[in-house]
Amino acid sequence: MWGIELDRSLDISLKRQIYQRLRDQMINGMLKEGSPLPSTRELAQTLAVSRNTVNEAYDMLIAEGYAESRHGAPTRVVGGLILDQAKQSAFQQHQETNPVPSFRADFKTGQPDLRQFPRYAWQRVFQKAMSEMPVELLGYGGPQGLVQLREEIAAWLLRSKGLTVDAGDIYITAGATQAPRRRFTWLPTCSIRTIRK
């Protein structure tokens, strides 16, 4: 039903497969503008998947602008999609003959638009901080991180969250990758008697 066949042997998730099949039907004109999509419960039963899987596929269609959802109404195919193959090929020819314009923002996942970085402001702040910084702070600190930073974080936790935390219990890491490694190197020095699974 709905022209969706799932291949469970693929590395592509089921929600992604559902999303791709419905998207392709919208682009090819099999699902017309304003057409309601099946309810998540109905499609989940038909495809023998969980309702959450279908919900996530619908969320991707909505996020990508292929479908729209209103409270109490079925999810529908949005208007303005290029459904006609002739129009689609004309659009592709137009894209090939006209260069892609430069954009004001770069929306790559996990990377900010570095063209907008305030270099001059950062340079001034950096120069001011470097001129006032004691020479001792230019070297490596202890394994827990800079003492002053840990004290500030402890003070902030008290002010904002009402948590009393000793600065000695705070560890500064370079990110989520370093944190687990550090935790396991600190573990033998802790006063934990047993570790349970």
Short mmCIF file of C-alpha atoms in Angstrom, two decimals:
data_model
loop_
_atom_site.label_atom_id
_atom_site.label_comp_id
_atom_site.label_asym_id
_atom_site.label_seq_id
_atom_site.Cartn_x
_atom_site.Cartn_y
_atom_site.Cartn_z
CA MET A 1 0.00 0.00 0.00
CA TRP A 2 1.14 3.55 -0.76
CA GLY A 3 3.87 2.12 -2.97
CA ILE A 4 6.24 1.74 -0.04
CA GLU A 5 8.36 -1.37 0.21
CA LEU A 6 10.88 -1.49 3.02
CA ASP A 7 14.14 -3.37 2.74
CA ARG A 8 15.22 -4.33 6.23
CA SER A 9 18.58 -5.63 4.97
CA LEU A 10 19.77 -2.13 4.00
CA ASP A 11 21.92 0.10 6.18
CA ILE A 12 19.34 2.87 5.63
CA SER A 13 16.99 3.19 8.60
CA LEU A 14 13.31 2.34 8.13
CA LYS A 15 12.22 5.91 8.89
CA ARG A 16 14.61 7.17 6.20
CA GLN A 17 13.25 4.64 3.68
CA ILE A 18 9.66 5.72 4.40
CA TYR A 19 10.69 9.37 4.08
CA GLN A 20 12.46 8.73 0.76
CA ARG A 21 9.56 6.75 -0.77
CA LEU A 22 6.96 9.36 0.18
CA ARG A 23 9.23 12.22 -0.93
CA ASP A 24 9.80 10.54 -4.31
CA GLN A 25 6.05 10.08 -4.76
CA MET A 26 5.52 13.78 -4.03
CA ILE A 27 8.22 14.87 -6.47
CA ASN A 28 7.01 12.49 -9.20
CA GLY A 29 3.42 13.69 -8.85
CA MET A 30 2.00 10.42 -7.54
CA LEU A 31 1.00 12.31 -4.39
CA LYS A 32 -0.63 15.55 -5.49
CA GLU A 33 -0.53 18.93 -3.79
CA GLY A 34 -2.88 18.95 -0.78
CA SER A 35 -3.24 15.16 -0.73
CA PRO A 36 -3.50 13.77 2.79
CA LEU A 37 -0.91 11.25 3.90
CA PRO A 38 -2.18 8.16 5.72
CA SER A 39 -2.43 8.40 9.47
CA THR A 40 0.71 7.34 11.29
CA ARG A 41 -1.16 4.47 12.92
CA GLU A 42 -2.53 3.18 9.60
CA LEU A 43 0.84 3.38 7.81
CA ALA A 44 2.67 1.81 10.76
CA GLN A 45 0.27 -1.16 10.74
CA THR A 46 0.52 -1.55 6.96
CA LEU A 47 4.34 -1.50 6.96
CA ALA A 48 4.67 -3.50 10.20
CA VAL A 49 6.80 -0.82 11.87
CA SER A 50 6.36 1.18 15.04
CA ARG A 51 4.28 4.33 14.95
CA ASN A 52 7.31 6.31 16.17
CA THR A 53 9.18 5.27 13.01
CA VAL A 54 6.41 6.72 10.84
CA ASN A 55 6.20 9.83 13.03
CA GLU A 56 9.92 10.44 12.54
CA ALA A 57 9.58 9.98 8.77
CA TYR A 58 6.70 12.49 8.72
CA ASP A 59 8.73 14.91 10.85
CA MET A 60 11.54 14.73 8.28
CA LEU A 61 9.07 15.43 5.45
CA ILE A 62 7.72 18.42 7.36
CA ALA A 63 11.20 19.71 8.24
CA GLU A 64 12.28 19.43 4.59
CA GLY A 65 9.18 21.31 3.41
CA TYR A 66 7.47 18.43 1.58
CA ALA A 67 4.52 18.11 3.96
CA GLU A 68 2.62 20.22 6.44
CA SER A 69 0.77 19.30 9.56
CA ARG A 70 -1.98 21.07 11.45
CA HIS A 71 -3.40 20.03 14.80
CA GLY A 72 -6.43 17.80 14.33
CA ALA A 73 -5.93 17.48 10.57
CA PRO A 74 -4.06 14.91 8.49
CA THR A 75 -0.54 15.62 7.31
CA ARG A 76 -0.75 16.88 3.72
CA VAL A 77 1.54 17.38 0.73
CA VAL A 78 2.50 21.06 0.54
CA GLY A 79 1.82 23.28 -2.44
CA GLY A 80 4.54 24.64 -4.64
CA LEU A 81 6.51 21.43 -5.08
CA ILE A 82 7.78 20.79 -8.60
CA LEU A 83 5.70 17.75 -9.40
CA ASP A 84 5.62 17.85 -13.20
CA GLN A 85 8.63 16.15 -14.84
CA ALA A 86 8.71 18.73 -17.66
CA LYS A 87 8.83 21.57 -15.15
CA GLN A 88 11.42 19.69 -13.14
CA SER A 89 13.72 19.20 -16.13
CA ALA A 90 13.26 22.88 -17.10
CA PHE A 91 14.25 23.81 -13.55
CA GLN A 92 17.34 21.58 -13.76
CA GLN A 93 18.35 23.17 -17.09
CA HIS A 94 17.91 26.62 -15.53
CA GLN A 95 20.10 25.58 -12.61
CA GLU A 96 22.81 24.28 -14.96
CA THR A 97 22.94 27.46 -17.07
CA ASN A 98 22.82 29.87 -14.12
CA PRO A 99 25.57 29.73 -11.50
CA VAL A 100 24.60 29.09 -7.90
CA PRO A 101 24.39 32.41 -6.04
CA SER A 102 26.46 32.97 -2.94
CA PHE A 103 24.49 32.81 0.26
CA ARG A 104 24.66 35.02 3.33
CA ALA A 105 24.60 32.05 5.72
CA ASP A 106 26.11 28.58 5.60
CA PHE A 107 23.87 25.97 7.24
CA LYS A 108 26.25 23.00 7.29
CA THR A 109 25.48 20.69 10.17
CA GLY A 110 27.87 21.04 13.09
CA GLN A 111 29.78 24.00 11.69
CA PRO A 112 29.01 27.67 12.20
CA ASP A 113 29.17 30.14 9.34
CA LEU A 114 32.81 31.12 9.77
CA ARG A 115 32.48 34.02 7.33
CA GLN A 116 30.50 35.84 10.02
CA PHE A 117 33.14 35.35 12.72
CA PRO A 118 33.93 38.70 14.45
CA ARG A 119 37.71 38.54 13.95
CA TYR A 120 38.47 42.13 14.85
CA ALA A 121 36.54 42.00 18.14
CA TRP A 122 38.17 38.69 19.09
CA GLN A 123 41.61 40.02 18.18
CA ARG A 124 41.16 43.04 20.48
CA VAL A 125 39.91 40.91 23.38
CA PHE A 126 42.69 38.36 22.84
CA GLN A 127 45.40 41.03 22.81
CA LYS A 128 44.01 42.62 25.99
CA ALA A 129 43.82 39.25 27.77
CA MET A 130 47.33 38.23 26.67
CA SER A 131 48.83 41.51 27.87
CA GLU A 132 47.26 41.11 31.34
CA MET A 133 47.80 37.33 31.68
CA PRO A 134 50.52 36.15 34.09
CA VAL A 135 53.25 34.09 32.40
CA GLU A 136 52.41 31.04 34.56
CA LEU A 137 49.01 30.69 32.85
CA LEU A 138 50.63 30.19 29.44
CA GLY A 139 51.84 26.71 30.42
CA TYR A 140 49.86 23.58 31.13
CA GLY A 141 47.65 23.53 34.20
CA GLY A 142 46.65 20.53 36.26
CA PRO A 143 44.70 17.61 34.80
CA GLN A 144 41.43 18.99 36.20
CA GLY A 145 41.72 22.26 34.29
CA LEU A 146 42.39 25.85 35.28
CA VAL A 147 41.60 26.44 38.97
CA GLN A 148 40.11 29.91 38.39
CA LEU A 149 37.77 28.54 35.72
CA ARG A 150 36.62 25.70 37.98
CA GLU A 151 35.99 28.20 40.80
CA GLU A 152 33.94 30.41 38.46
CA ILE A 153 31.89 27.43 37.30
CA ALA A 154 31.24 26.41 40.93
CA ALA A 155 30.14 29.99 41.74
CA TRP A 156 27.89 30.07 38.67
CA LEU A 157 26.27 26.75 39.65
CA LEU A 158 25.53 28.18 43.09
CA ARG A 159 24.10 31.43 41.68
CA SER A 160 22.05 29.99 38.84
CA LYS A 161 21.09 26.49 40.03
CA GLY A 162 21.47 26.69 43.79
CA LEU A 163 23.99 23.83 43.72
CA THR A 164 26.88 23.81 46.16
CA VAL A 165 29.75 22.22 44.26
CA ASP A 166 33.39 22.13 45.32
CA ALA A 167 35.71 23.41 42.56
CA GLY A 168 37.84 20.31 43.18
CA ASP A 169 34.98 18.13 41.93
CA ILE A 170 34.84 19.92 38.57
CA TYR A 171 36.92 18.67 35.65
CA ILE A 172 37.46 20.68 32.46
CA THR A 173 37.81 18.56 29.31
CA ALA A 174 38.30 19.37 25.65
CA GLY A 175 34.88 17.92 24.84
CA ALA A 176 32.67 14.86 24.87
CA THR A 177 35.35 12.64 23.35
CA GLN A 178 37.92 13.38 26.01
CA ALA A 179 35.55 13.20 28.98
CA PRO A 180 35.01 9.38 29.06
CA ARG A 181 38.74 8.72 28.61
CA ARG A 182 39.55 11.05 31.47
CA ARG A 183 36.87 9.49 33.66
CA PHE A 184 38.43 6.06 33.35
CA THR A 185 41.92 7.38 34.10
CA TRP A 186 40.60 9.11 37.25
CA LEU A 187 38.56 6.11 38.39
CA PRO A 188 41.37 4.09 40.03
CA THR A 189 42.26 7.08 42.23
CA CYS A 190 38.70 7.48 43.51
CA SER A 191 37.64 6.05 46.83
CA ILE A 192 35.04 3.74 45.27
CA ARG A 193 35.13 0.28 46.86
CA THR A 194 33.24 -1.72 44.21
CA ILE A 195 31.92 -1.10 40.74
CA ARG A 196 28.65 -2.76 39.81
CA LYS A 197 27.26 -3.25 36.31
#
